[in-house]
């Protein structure tokens, strides 16, 4: 009987963590839309920075071409 009781207790312990994980996942899902909006803003900022970096690279290429032409 003791062995059966311990086996049942182990099963109960195994069942509890998934339930706890599911409870943790629900609030995270609610927060995701807000997080996505923030991320989209961050991505837009990054894209602006990238466009600036591309412009700076072009200006460097142009100066290099001018120097080569002269």
C-alpha positions as a printed Julia matrix, in Angstrom:
70×3 Matrix{Float64}:
  0.0    0.0     0.0
  2.86   2.39    0.8
  4.34   1.85   -2.67
  1.0    2.56   -4.32
  0.54   5.74   -2.28
  3.99   7.04   -3.27
  3.27   6.27   -6.91
  0.01   8.25   -6.73
  1.83  11.17   -5.06
  4.42  11.18   -7.85
  1.64  11.29  -10.45
  0.02  14.24   -8.65
  3.35  16.08   -8.57
  3.8   15.45  -12.3
  0.31  16.8   -13.03
  0.82  20.06  -11.12
  3.73  21.65  -13.07
  1.96  21.68  -16.48
 -1.05  23.41  -14.88
  1.26  25.99  -13.32
  3.0   26.5   -16.67
 -0.35  26.96  -18.43
 -1.34  29.58  -15.84
  1.95  31.38  -16.46
  1.49  31.26  -20.24
 -1.94  32.97  -20.15
 -0.76  36.35  -18.77
  2.21  36.25  -21.13
 -0.16  35.9   -24.1
 -2.14  38.93  -22.85
  1.1   40.92  -22.67
  2.26  39.85  -26.15
  0.08  42.31  -28.15
  1.47  45.22  -26.1
  4.97  43.82  -26.52
  4.45  43.48  -30.27
  3.44  47.15  -30.52
  6.57  48.18  -28.63
  8.65  45.86  -30.79
  7.14  47.3   -33.98
  8.13  50.78  -32.79
 11.62  49.52  -32.04
 11.78  47.89  -35.48
 10.7   51.17  -37.12
 13.43  53.01  -35.22
 15.93  50.38  -36.3
 14.81  50.68  -39.93
 15.33  54.45  -39.74
 18.8   53.91  -38.33
 19.5   51.42  -41.1
 18.38  53.9   -43.77
 20.7   56.52  -42.23
 23.57  54.05  -42.22
 22.86  53.25  -45.88
 22.95  56.98  -46.72
 26.25  57.37  -44.89
 27.63  54.38  -46.82
 26.46  55.93  -50.11
 28.11  59.25  -49.22
 31.31  57.38  -48.45
 31.07  55.58  -51.8
 30.41  58.88  -53.59
 33.42  60.56  -51.97
 35.5   57.54  -52.91
 34.26  57.77  -56.51
 34.98  61.53  -56.62
 38.49  60.95  -55.32
 39.02  58.21  -57.9
 37.66  60.49  -60.66
 40.01  63.3   -59.69
